[in-house]
Tab-separated table of C-alpha atoms (C1' of nucleotides) in Angstrom:
chain	number	residue	atom	x	y	z
D	7	UNK	CA	119.342	160.129	57.952
D	8	UNK	CA	122.096	161.608	55.903
D	9	UNK	CA	120.653	163.913	53.301
D	10	UNK	CA	121.840	163.887	49.716
D	11	UNK	CA	124.351	166.664	49.395
D	12	UNK	CA	124.632	169.428	46.861
D	13	UNK	CA	127.911	170.987	45.916
D	14	UNK	CA	128.867	174.417	44.651
D	15	UNK	CA	130.298	174.564	41.164
D	16	UNK	CA	133.671	175.562	42.528
D	17	UNK	CA	133.649	172.410	44.611
D	18	UNK	CA	132.774	170.149	41.712
D	19	UNK	CA	135.335	171.782	39.472
D	20	UNK	CA	138.040	171.531	42.101
D	21	UNK	CA	137.290	167.863	42.647
D	22	UNK	CA	137.457	167.234	38.936
D	23	UNK	CA	140.710	169.127	38.566
D	24	UNK	CA	142.362	167.312	41.426
D	25	UNK	CA	141.247	163.954	40.097
D	26	UNK	CA	142.690	164.740	36.681
D	27	UNK	CA	145.934	165.984	38.168
D	28	UNK	CA	146.305	162.726	40.033
D	29	UNK	CA	145.575	160.667	36.968
D	30	UNK	CA	147.972	162.670	34.854
D	31	UNK	CA	150.658	162.431	37.494
D	32	UNK	CA	150.149	158.716	37.799
D	33	UNK	CA	150.325	158.087	34.066
D	34	UNK	CA	153.326	160.329	33.577
D	35	UNK	CA	155.098	158.351	36.236
D	36	UNK	CA	154.190	155.120	34.515
D	37	UNK	CA	152.149	153.729	37.342
D	38	UNK	CA	149.113	151.549	36.821
D	39	UNK	CA	146.000	152.233	38.814
D	40	UNK	CA	146.720	149.134	40.853
D	41	UNK	CA	150.251	150.348	41.540
D	42	UNK	CA	149.167	153.671	42.943
D	43	UNK	CA	146.249	152.176	44.817
D	44	UNK	CA	148.574	149.718	46.518
D	45	UNK	CA	150.960	152.458	47.548
D	46	UNK	CA	148.225	154.646	48.918
D	47	UNK	CA	146.745	151.652	50.659
D	48	UNK	CA	143.337	151.776	49.005
D	49	UNK	CA	141.501	149.689	46.460
D	50	UNK	CA	141.634	150.273	42.759
D	51	UNK	CA	137.921	151.021	42.909
D	52	UNK	CA	138.425	153.887	45.309
D	53	UNK	CA	141.324	155.287	43.317
D	54	UNK	CA	139.091	155.205	40.290
D	55	UNK	CA	136.495	157.246	42.157
D	56	UNK	CA	139.170	159.691	43.224
D	57	UNK	CA	140.433	160.197	39.686
D	58	UNK	CA	136.854	160.636	38.569
D	59	UNK	CA	136.484	163.509	41.007
D	60	UNK	CA	133.904	161.849	43.241
D	61	UNK	CA	133.094	163.775	46.423
D	62	UNK	CA	132.823	160.704	48.635
D	63	UNK	CA	136.380	159.486	49.263
D	64	UNK	CA	138.235	160.559	52.394
D	65	UNK	CA	140.302	163.657	51.889
D	66	UNK	CA	143.279	161.993	53.510
D	67	UNK	CA	143.435	159.242	50.920
D	68	UNK	CA	142.904	161.698	48.078
D	69	UNK	CA	145.716	163.962	49.248
D	70	UNK	CA	147.924	160.935	49.785
D	71	UNK	CA	147.230	159.747	46.257
D	72	UNK	CA	148.073	163.224	45.022
D	73	UNK	CA	151.316	163.265	46.960
D	74	UNK	CA	152.386	159.866	45.647
D	75	UNK	CA	151.405	160.856	42.115
D	76	UNK	CA	153.651	163.889	42.336
D	77	UNK	CA	150.889	166.466	42.525
D	78	UNK	CA	151.973	169.486	44.504
D	79	UNK	CA	149.072	170.454	46.712
D	80	UNK	CA	148.610	174.192	46.960
D	81	UNK	CA	151.380	174.483	44.400
D	82	UNK	CA	153.871	173.796	47.120
D	83	UNK	CA	156.155	171.040	48.281
D	84	UNK	CA	156.766	169.774	51.777
D	85	UNK	CA	158.926	172.602	53.060
D	86	UNK	CA	156.778	175.394	51.703
D	87	UNK	CA	153.710	173.736	53.136
D	88	UNK	CA	155.252	173.608	56.580
D	89	UNK	CA	156.186	177.250	56.346
D	90	UNK	CA	152.708	178.137	55.214
D	91	UNK	CA	151.304	176.118	58.061
D	92	UNK	CA	153.299	178.155	60.522
D	93	UNK	CA	152.209	181.420	58.981
D	94	UNK	CA	148.587	180.402	59.190
D	95	UNK	CA	148.969	179.273	62.790
D	96	UNK	CA	150.298	182.719	63.605
D	97	UNK	CA	147.529	184.405	61.747
D	98	UNK	CA	145.007	182.366	63.691
D	99	UNK	CA	146.320	183.650	66.996
D	100	UNK	CA	145.588	187.155	65.799
D	101	UNK	CA	141.975	186.366	65.022
D	102	UNK	CA	139.192	186.092	67.573
D	103	UNK	CA	139.001	182.589	68.967
D	104	UNK	CA	135.266	182.774	69.148
D	105	UNK	CA	132.940	184.392	66.656
D	106	UNK	CA	130.319	186.515	68.279
D	107	UNK	CA	127.577	187.187	65.740
D	108	UNK	CA	127.313	190.953	65.551
D	109	UNK	CA	124.389	192.806	64.011
D	110	UNK	CA	126.198	192.861	60.664
D	111	UNK	CA	125.158	189.548	59.286
D	112	UNK	CA	127.329	187.336	57.158
D	113	UNK	CA	126.484	189.445	54.139
D	114	UNK	CA	126.225	186.476	51.903
D	115	UNK	CA	125.677	188.343	48.655
D	116	UNK	CA	125.683	186.371	45.440
B	18	UNK	CA	139.640	144.832	57.679
B	19	UNK	CA	140.703	148.353	56.984
B	20	UNK	CA	144.243	148.845	58.136
B	21	UNK	CA	145.276	151.958	59.963
B	22	UNK	CA	146.627	154.330	57.381
B	23	UNK	CA	149.833	156.255	57.328
B	24	UNK	CA	150.188	159.555	55.552
B	25	UNK	CA	153.123	161.308	53.942
B	26	UNK	CA	154.213	164.514	55.568
B	27	UNK	CA	153.082	166.492	52.551
B	28	UNK	CA	149.632	165.028	53.028
B	29	UNK	CA	149.444	165.874	56.704
B	30	UNK	CA	150.745	169.375	56.105
B	31	UNK	CA	148.318	169.987	53.276
B	32	UNK	CA	145.410	168.810	55.420
B	33	UNK	CA	146.481	171.084	58.212
B	34	UNK	CA	146.899	174.044	55.887
B	35	UNK	CA	143.506	173.565	54.303
B	36	UNK	CA	141.847	173.227	57.683
B	37	UNK	CA	143.430	176.439	58.876
B	38	UNK	CA	142.477	178.268	55.689
B	39	UNK	CA	138.886	177.246	56.206
B	40	UNK	CA	138.875	178.318	59.808
B	41	UNK	CA	140.479	181.635	58.983
B	42	UNK	CA	138.043	182.228	56.149
B	43	UNK	CA	135.132	181.379	58.373
B	44	UNK	CA	136.228	183.678	61.186
B	45	UNK	CA	137.064	186.542	58.850
B	46	UNK	CA	133.571	186.258	57.432
B	47	UNK	CA	132.122	186.313	60.904
B	48	UNK	CA	130.558	182.889	60.715
B	49	UNK	CA	130.235	180.611	63.700
B	50	UNK	CA	131.122	176.973	63.328
B	51	UNK	CA	127.441	176.125	63.476
B	52	UNK	CA	126.710	178.663	60.728
B	53	UNK	CA	129.182	177.193	58.300
B	54	UNK	CA	128.304	173.635	59.213
B	55	UNK	CA	124.642	174.336	58.469
B	56	UNK	CA	125.458	175.836	55.103
B	57	UNK	CA	127.688	172.977	54.114
B	58	UNK	CA	125.095	170.540	55.354
B	59	UNK	CA	127.269	168.790	57.920
B	60	UNK	CA	127.447	168.676	61.681
B	61	UNK	CA	129.518	170.999	63.774
B	62	UNK	CA	131.508	167.983	64.882
B	63	UNK	CA	132.547	167.177	61.344
B	64	UNK	CA	133.409	170.792	60.582
B	65	UNK	CA	135.574	170.760	63.665
B	66	UNK	CA	137.423	167.721	62.374
B	67	UNK	CA	137.847	169.411	59.011
B	68	UNK	CA	139.325	172.549	60.529
B	69	UNK	CA	141.597	170.358	62.623
B	70	UNK	CA	142.954	168.819	59.447
B	71	UNK	CA	141.663	165.318	60.081
B	72	UNK	CA	142.101	162.911	57.141
B	73	UNK	CA	138.760	161.192	57.579
B	74	UNK	CA	136.095	163.598	56.288
B	75	UNK	CA	134.850	163.292	52.731
B	76	UNK	CA	136.753	165.477	50.320
B	77	UNK	CA	133.516	166.815	48.898
B	78	UNK	CA	132.389	168.284	52.188
B	79	UNK	CA	135.832	169.684	52.892
B	80	UNK	CA	136.010	171.416	49.517
B	81	UNK	CA	132.478	172.679	49.965
B	82	UNK	CA	133.362	174.119	53.348
B	83	UNK	CA	136.368	175.759	51.753
B	84	UNK	CA	134.262	177.233	48.991
B	85	UNK	CA	131.688	178.622	51.412
B	86	UNK	CA	134.435	179.986	53.641
B	87	UNK	CA	135.883	181.876	50.703
B	88	UNK	CA	138.956	179.724	50.273
B	89	UNK	CA	140.080	179.613	46.675
B	90	UNK	CA	141.022	176.047	45.907
B	91	UNK	CA	144.096	175.798	43.716
B	92	UNK	CA	144.393	179.568	44.046
B	93	UNK	CA	141.647	179.915	41.499
B	94	UNK	CA	138.002	180.869	41.339
B	95	UNK	CA	135.193	179.195	39.456
B	96	UNK	CA	136.045	180.377	35.988
B	97	UNK	CA	139.739	179.649	36.192
B	98	UNK	CA	138.985	176.210	37.563
B	99	UNK	CA	136.734	175.428	34.642
B	100	UNK	CA	139.390	176.551	32.246
B	101	UNK	CA	141.983	174.485	34.018
B	102	UNK	CA	139.657	171.533	33.928
B	103	UNK	CA	139.415	171.828	30.182
B	104	UNK	CA	143.153	172.074	29.760
B	105	UNK	CA	143.677	168.970	31.835
B	106	UNK	CA	141.027	167.074	29.911
B	107	UNK	CA	142.913	167.897	26.729
B	108	UNK	CA	146.189	166.885	28.231
B	109	UNK	CA	144.689	163.571	29.233
B	110	UNK	CA	143.735	162.753	25.665
B	111	UNK	CA	147.389	163.104	24.734
B	112	UNK	CA	148.515	160.594	27.319
B	113	UNK	CA	148.273	156.823	27.012
B	114	UNK	CA	144.922	155.585	28.226
B	115	UNK	CA	146.489	152.518	29.665
B	116	UNK	CA	149.807	152.209	31.427
B	117	UNK	CA	151.812	149.264	30.257
B	118	UNK	CA	154.551	148.592	32.812
B	119	UNK	CA	157.769	148.500	30.812
B	120	UNK	CA	160.861	146.672	32.005
B	121	UNK	CA	162.071	149.866	33.609
B	122	UNK	CA	160.173	149.546	36.819
B	123	UNK	CA	158.935	152.493	38.779
B	124	UNK	CA	162.212	152.146	40.538
B	125	UNK	CA	160.760	152.556	43.946
B	126	UNK	CA	163.816	151.574	45.887
B	127	UNK	CA	162.415	150.382	49.143
U	30	DT	C1'	133.666	191.267	86.546
U	31	DG	C1'	129.855	188.415	85.279
U	32	DC	C1'	127.033	186.450	81.799
U	33	DT	C1'	126.239	184.216	77.619
U	34	DC	C1'	127.325	181.653	73.865
U	35	DA	C1'	130.950	179.653	70.809
U	36	DT	C1'	133.989	176.153	71.014
U	37	DG	C1'	136.365	171.595	72.283
U	38	DT	C1'	135.428	166.980	73.037
U	39	DT	C1'	133.283	162.446	73.877
U	40	DC	C1'	129.933	158.801	72.719
U	41	DA	C1'	126.341	155.329	70.877
U	42	DA	C1'	123.508	154.607	66.982
U	43	DT	C1'	123.158	154.957	62.161
U	44	DT	C1'	124.462	155.965	57.431
U	45	DT	C1'	127.964	155.743	54.312
U	46	DG	C1'	132.138	154.688	51.896
U	47	DA	C1'	135.732	151.029	51.228
U	48	DT	C1'	136.639	146.708	49.855
U	49	DG	C1'	137.513	142.902	46.663
U	50	DA	C1'	135.745	139.977	43.543
U	51	DA	C1'	133.856	139.490	39.090
U	52	DC	C1'	133.048	140.574	34.313
U	53	DG	C1'	133.275	142.988	29.939
U	54	DT	C1'	135.900	146.376	27.355
U	55	DT	C1'	139.831	148.721	25.660
U	56	DA	C1'	144.392	149.647	24.435
U	57	DG	C1'	149.208	148.856	24.247
U	58	DT	C1'	152.762	145.580	22.489
U	59	DG	C1'	154.899	141.678	20.044
Q	20	DC	C1'	146.532	141.102	13.870
Q	21	DA	C1'	146.392	138.675	18.213
Q	22	DC	C1'	147.143	138.605	23.029
Q	23	DT	C1'	147.415	140.173	27.336
Q	24	DA	C1'	146.872	143.211	30.891
Q	25	DA	C1'	144.991	147.741	32.303
Q	26	DC	C1'	140.812	149.942	32.709
Q	27	DG	C1'	135.744	150.786	33.667
Q	28	DT	C1'	131.941	149.301	36.273
Q	29	DT	C1'	128.771	146.827	39.405
Q	30	DC	C1'	127.633	144.650	43.815
Q	31	DA	C1'	127.167	142.602	48.729
Q	32	DT	C1'	129.515	142.838	52.946
Q	33	DC	C1'	131.951	145.143	56.487
Q	34	DA	C1'	134.345	148.784	58.698
Q	35	DA	C1'	134.477	153.679	59.412
Q	36	DA	C1'	132.717	158.383	59.296
Q	37	DT	C1'	128.623	161.178	60.406
Q	38	DT	C1'	125.421	162.521	63.386
Q	39	DG	C1'	123.347	164.846	67.406
Q	40	DA	C1'	123.248	165.157	72.004
Q	41	DA	C1'	125.555	166.263	76.103
Q	42	DC	C1'	128.916	168.442	78.949
Q	43	DA	C1'	132.974	171.342	80.155
Q	44	DT	C1'	135.715	175.136	78.988
Q	45	DG	C1'	136.833	179.553	77.493
Q	46	DA	C1'	136.310	183.835	74.993
Q	47	DG	C1'	133.879	187.976	73.893
Q	48	DC	C1'	130.987	191.722	75.334
Q	49	DA	C1'	128.049	194.648	78.332
DNA sequence: TGCTCATGTTCAATTTGATGAACGTTAGTG
DNA sequence: CACTAACGTTCATCAAATTGAACATGAGCA
């Protein structure tokens, strides 16, 4: 049974922001909801949920909608994203591949 | 029938970047995959897909994983996100609520 | 080096989101 | 103002993601 999820405020806010950015981008580009939905390859219903900031839709479709609406994810375009991707890949090789829980716990203050 | 989707490069790159950011954040905080998965409320399998940059997972769980891994979505924390949310809400009220396709099409040369 | 546990990966069963139609409402345009 | 199309919303059905277990591999640590 899949439990009902709870989300941190940051998560809810981020979802809401992204949804609004997509809607704004879509409107500024003069696209109807049906237009964008067709291009993304989803239904108008799902796009509506995305713009509403719902947590359920697949991240792939949301990011695709953002891309087609002109929203720059991570404030970066294609090229910068690829560069960033490379940097992160490098950084990952410098980190331990496996996390061995030491005595110092996760220190989850807050 | 749900057709197999295709994603723009920007989308794929963004997914990959976000996945790596989450993994890096998790490792730097000394959390095992199981740790983070438990906190997010998902299975280790799904977290693995998220860190791999798969397009399928729900955006809500991905963002939640990011939040719990210390990744700042949109380069902003809670407060800034709320502010941004407000700004966007305002901006939306200034835009047309309904997009009326004018004769100048979206000009999506295909 | 050897041991232990985190990780990578696959799989069937189940839960969930996506779909598309339908309907009422709203807003842009003539 | 009137008209038309975009928008908001609901719902049953179906396809897809999630789950949790299981196993192999590999990395970290004594």
